[in-house]
């Protein structure tokens, strides 16, 4: 019986995780295409795009928290086949995303110069970043609503549509980037402004196609059923009781990442470029790991919704085994072949390449721990309805250890980027040690519906 269950589990996992992996691959390729194309424009352009994207990433991670907080409800209600509550919490999620996206856009429009001055003291990089941000800021609301639609589709088991939409968005972005960045087909070269326009166009296409896929979902998300299940104040109260720890955890984690970027920029423009280049490469290795965590959240929520608590823990051990294998393989590749990975970029100074190679090795040392923590916190704990415990340890390790050590290393002791980055990365080991007992206790398995 156990072997039969394992075969069924693997079959279900592949049906969910494989389209997610392909979608994440496409999304990562989209970002990588931007970085690779812009890399030929020089270090200042790479640094500018990287800094603005880190600011946009701060926004995106908060949206991720808003949506994954709702996904806990969506997956469990879908497991119970309670479509009325499913619809109500979908509308709660999208309304919160729309409100936050609007406020963040207004803030970005009103304080653009202050934001850029905060990101970097380099005036040349600021000028390049301004060209990029003035266009890319209009993707904020669009990206948030798209992520909400994708979350809803995935929570109902539809992972193929978001994958197909991401592919179309990727192709749109690459074609427009190529034409506008380098000035093809009679257009004047626009540099990083062309990259921003390509991303904006791709995000608009993505939202339109996801809405079409959402309407085609039939009985699960039919527009008539959405209208027949109005939200109540109690729905928002229930949502925020569970989602607030998730949103806070993602917000403070993203704020920490933004502070790291700001501090690294105080070391040098080369440091900012190296961080951006290696982060893009690392994201390729995160594809399977993120997909497994997303699949774990969906399957865990659905299994708990059906009342299969012991099955939930049995499945979690299989998730951990797969994640460990992915982590070890990724670690070996990053540690053993960093220079080969850097060959995707062109026109880089040797100093930036050497610095990037050192960072890739450090990333390789700690990447297995990052994958482990991601699976437990984002996949199992949140899918299981246990969001408050993870919030405490995310805040503890980030703000008591990682942020202070980064600030002291850069601003007080003036250590090299490699030294600071290595010490900051130790946070992943500390976090893994802290959250493992919670996993073993099974207290994270909670039916919130």
PDB file of C-alpha atoms in Angstrom, residues 69-179:
ATOM      1  CA  UNK A  69      -1.569  33.917   2.470  1.00  0.00           C
ATOM      2  CA  UNK A  70      -4.742  33.547   0.419  1.00  0.00           C
ATOM      3  CA  UNK A  71      -3.470  30.368  -1.274  1.00  0.00           C
ATOM      4  CA  UNK A  72      -3.640  28.601   2.105  1.00  0.00           C
ATOM      5  CA  UNK A  73      -7.414  29.130   2.061  1.00  0.00           C
ATOM      6  CA  UNK A  74      -7.785  28.501  -1.675  1.00  0.00           C
ATOM      7  CA  UNK A  75      -6.007  25.131  -1.587  1.00  0.00           C
ATOM      8  CA  UNK A  76      -7.836  23.887   1.505  1.00  0.00           C
ATOM      9  CA  UNK A  77     -11.267  25.008   0.278  1.00  0.00           C
ATOM     10  CA  UNK A  78     -10.552  23.452  -3.103  1.00  0.00           C
ATOM     11  CA  UNK A  79      -9.665  20.217  -1.280  1.00  0.00           C
ATOM     12  CA  UNK A  80     -13.074  20.387   0.438  1.00  0.00           C
ATOM     13  CA  UNK A  81     -14.769  21.378  -2.865  1.00  0.00           C
ATOM     14  CA  UNK A  82     -16.291  24.416  -1.128  1.00  0.00           C
ATOM     15  CA  UNK A  83     -16.372  26.665  -4.196  1.00  0.00           C
ATOM     16  CA  UNK A  84     -18.373  29.414  -2.530  1.00  0.00           C
ATOM     17  CA  UNK A  85     -15.640  30.091   0.035  1.00  0.00           C
ATOM     18  CA  UNK A  86     -13.010  29.605  -2.665  1.00  0.00           C
ATOM     19  CA  UNK A  87     -14.525  32.457  -4.669  1.00  0.00           C
ATOM     20  CA  UNK A  88     -14.834  34.741  -1.663  1.00  0.00           C
ATOM     21  CA  UNK A  89     -11.192  34.381  -0.672  1.00  0.00           C
ATOM     22  CA  UNK A  90     -10.075  34.863  -4.269  1.00  0.00           C
ATOM     23  CA  UNK A  91     -11.846  38.235  -4.301  1.00  0.00           C
ATOM     24  CA  UNK A  92     -10.332  39.123  -0.933  1.00  0.00           C
ATOM     25  CA  UNK A  93      -6.861  38.365  -2.293  1.00  0.00           C
ATOM     26  CA  UNK A  94      -7.250  40.406  -5.470  1.00  0.00           C
ATOM     27  CA  UNK A  95      -8.722  43.413  -3.681  1.00  0.00           C
ATOM     28  CA  UNK A  96      -5.789  43.494  -1.234  1.00  0.00           C
ATOM     29  CA  UNK A  97      -3.323  43.136  -4.133  1.00  0.00           C
ATOM     30  CA  UNK A  98      -4.997  45.986  -6.029  1.00  0.00           C
ATOM     31  CA  UNK A  99      -4.960  48.282  -2.993  1.00  0.00           C
ATOM     32  CA  UNK A 100      -1.325  47.578  -2.155  1.00  0.00           C
ATOM     33  CA  UNK A 101      -0.222  47.843  -5.801  1.00  0.00           C
ATOM     34  CA  UNK A 102      -1.930  51.215  -6.151  1.00  0.00           C
ATOM     35  CA  UNK A 103      -0.346  52.602  -2.977  1.00  0.00           C
ATOM     36  CA  UNK A 104       3.122  51.327  -3.925  1.00  0.00           C
ATOM     37  CA  UNK A 105       2.821  52.832  -7.415  1.00  0.00           C
ATOM     38  CA  UNK A 106       1.784  56.220  -5.996  1.00  0.00           C
ATOM     39  CA  UNK A 107       4.722  56.119  -3.572  1.00  0.00           C
ATOM     40  CA  UNK A 108       7.159  55.248  -6.379  1.00  0.00           C
ATOM     41  CA  UNK A 109       5.842  58.060  -8.599  1.00  0.00           C
ATOM     42  CA  UNK A 110       6.057  60.606  -5.790  1.00  0.00           C
ATOM     43  CA  UNK A 111       9.463  59.739  -4.326  1.00  0.00           C
ATOM     44  CA  UNK A 112      11.470  58.550  -7.301  1.00  0.00           C
ATOM     45  CA  UNK A 113      14.566  60.704  -6.688  1.00  0.00           C
ATOM     46  CA  UNK A 114      14.671  59.769  -3.000  1.00  0.00           C
ATOM     47  CA  UNK A 115      14.351  56.071  -3.847  1.00  0.00           C
ATOM     48  CA  UNK A 116      17.246  56.202  -6.309  1.00  0.00           C
ATOM     49  CA  UNK A 117      19.445  58.189  -3.904  1.00  0.00           C
ATOM     50  CA  UNK A 118      18.760  55.548  -1.264  1.00  0.00           C
ATOM     51  CA  UNK A 119      19.665  52.706  -3.628  1.00  0.00           C
ATOM     52  CA  UNK A 120      23.075  54.030  -4.678  1.00  0.00           C
ATOM     53  CA  UNK A 121      25.338  57.081  -4.162  1.00  0.00           C
ATOM     54  CA  UNK A 122      26.729  56.724  -7.718  1.00  0.00           C
ATOM     55  CA  UNK A 123      25.200  59.548  -9.803  1.00  0.00           C
ATOM     56  CA  UNK A 124      25.861  57.798 -13.132  1.00  0.00           C
ATOM     57  CA  UNK A 125      24.071  54.662 -11.927  1.00  0.00           C
ATOM     58  CA  UNK A 126      21.240  56.832 -10.576  1.00  0.00           C
ATOM     59  CA  UNK A 127      20.736  58.436 -13.984  1.00  0.00           C
ATOM     60  CA  UNK A 128      20.576  55.048 -15.722  1.00  0.00           C
ATOM     61  CA  UNK A 129      18.262  53.703 -13.026  1.00  0.00           C
ATOM     62  CA  UNK A 130      15.906  56.663 -13.456  1.00  0.00           C
ATOM     63  CA  UNK A 131      15.490  55.863 -17.168  1.00  0.00           C
ATOM     64  CA  UNK A 132      14.552  52.297 -16.277  1.00  0.00           C
ATOM     65  CA  UNK A 133      12.328  53.022 -13.252  1.00  0.00           C
ATOM     66  CA  UNK A 134      10.259  55.700 -15.032  1.00  0.00           C
ATOM     67  CA  UNK A 135       8.873  52.966 -17.294  1.00  0.00           C
ATOM     68  CA  UNK A 136       9.061  49.832 -15.150  1.00  0.00           C
ATOM     69  CA  UNK A 137       6.991  51.410 -12.337  1.00  0.00           C
ATOM     70  CA  UNK A 138       3.869  50.979 -14.464  1.00  0.00           C
ATOM     71  CA  UNK A 139       4.224  47.196 -14.274  1.00  0.00           C
ATOM     72  CA  UNK A 140       3.547  47.096 -10.514  1.00  0.00           C
ATOM     73  CA  UNK A 141      -0.253  46.806 -10.433  1.00  0.00           C
ATOM     74  CA  UNK A 142      -0.278  44.650 -13.573  1.00  0.00           C
ATOM     75  CA  UNK A 143       2.232  42.190 -12.118  1.00  0.00           C
ATOM     76  CA  UNK A 144       0.336  41.973  -8.818  1.00  0.00           C
ATOM     77  CA  UNK A 145      -3.003  41.157 -10.442  1.00  0.00           C
ATOM     78  CA  UNK A 146      -1.320  38.614 -12.731  1.00  0.00           C
ATOM     79  CA  UNK A 147       0.282  36.866  -9.781  1.00  0.00           C
ATOM     80  CA  UNK A 148      -3.086  36.689  -8.037  1.00  0.00           C
ATOM     81  CA  UNK A 149      -4.720  35.074 -11.078  1.00  0.00           C
ATOM     82  CA  UNK A 150      -1.856  32.584 -11.375  1.00  0.00           C
ATOM     83  CA  UNK A 151      -2.115  31.727  -7.668  1.00  0.00           C
ATOM     84  CA  UNK A 152      -5.845  31.056  -7.998  1.00  0.00           C
ATOM     85  CA  UNK A 153      -5.363  28.805 -11.020  1.00  0.00           C
ATOM     86  CA  UNK A 154      -2.542  26.831  -9.362  1.00  0.00           C
ATOM     87  CA  UNK A 155      -4.514  26.381  -6.127  1.00  0.00           C
ATOM     88  CA  UNK A 156      -7.246  24.702  -8.190  1.00  0.00           C
ATOM     89  CA  UNK A 157      -4.697  22.388  -9.814  1.00  0.00           C
ATOM     90  CA  UNK A 158      -4.378  24.284 -13.112  1.00  0.00           C
ATOM     91  CA  UNK A 159      -0.636  24.760 -13.579  1.00  0.00           C
ATOM     92  CA  UNK A 160      -0.546  24.466 -17.362  1.00  0.00           C
ATOM     93  CA  UNK A 161      -2.262  27.766 -18.187  1.00  0.00           C
ATOM     94  CA  UNK A 162       0.156  29.940 -16.142  1.00  0.00           C
ATOM     95  CA  UNK A 163       3.058  28.082 -17.749  1.00  0.00           C
ATOM     96  CA  UNK A 164       1.760  28.690 -21.277  1.00  0.00           C
ATOM     97  CA  UNK A 165       1.097  32.355 -20.512  1.00  0.00           C
ATOM     98  CA  UNK A 166       4.629  32.784 -19.138  1.00  0.00           C
ATOM     99  CA  UNK A 167       6.032  31.355 -22.361  1.00  0.00           C
ATOM    100  CA  UNK A 168       4.146  33.894 -24.478  1.00  0.00           C
ATOM    101  CA  UNK A 169       5.240  36.716 -22.140  1.00  0.00           C
ATOM    102  CA  UNK A 170       8.865  35.568 -22.373  1.00  0.00           C
ATOM    103  CA  UNK A 171       8.815  35.539 -26.178  1.00  0.00           C
ATOM    104  CA  UNK A 172       7.167  38.981 -26.217  1.00  0.00           C
ATOM    105  CA  UNK A 173       9.800  40.389 -23.872  1.00  0.00           C
ATOM    106  CA  UNK A 174      12.792  38.986 -25.760  1.00  0.00           C
ATOM    107  CA  UNK A 175      11.573  40.183 -29.170  1.00  0.00           C
ATOM    108  CA  UNK A 176      10.789  43.713 -27.983  1.00  0.00           C
ATOM    109  CA  UNK A 177      14.046  43.851 -25.980  1.00  0.00           C
ATOM    110  CA  UNK A 178      16.070  42.892 -29.023  1.00  0.00           C
ATOM    111  CA  UNK A 179      14.368  45.471 -31.228  1.00  0.00           C
TER     112      UNK A 179
END
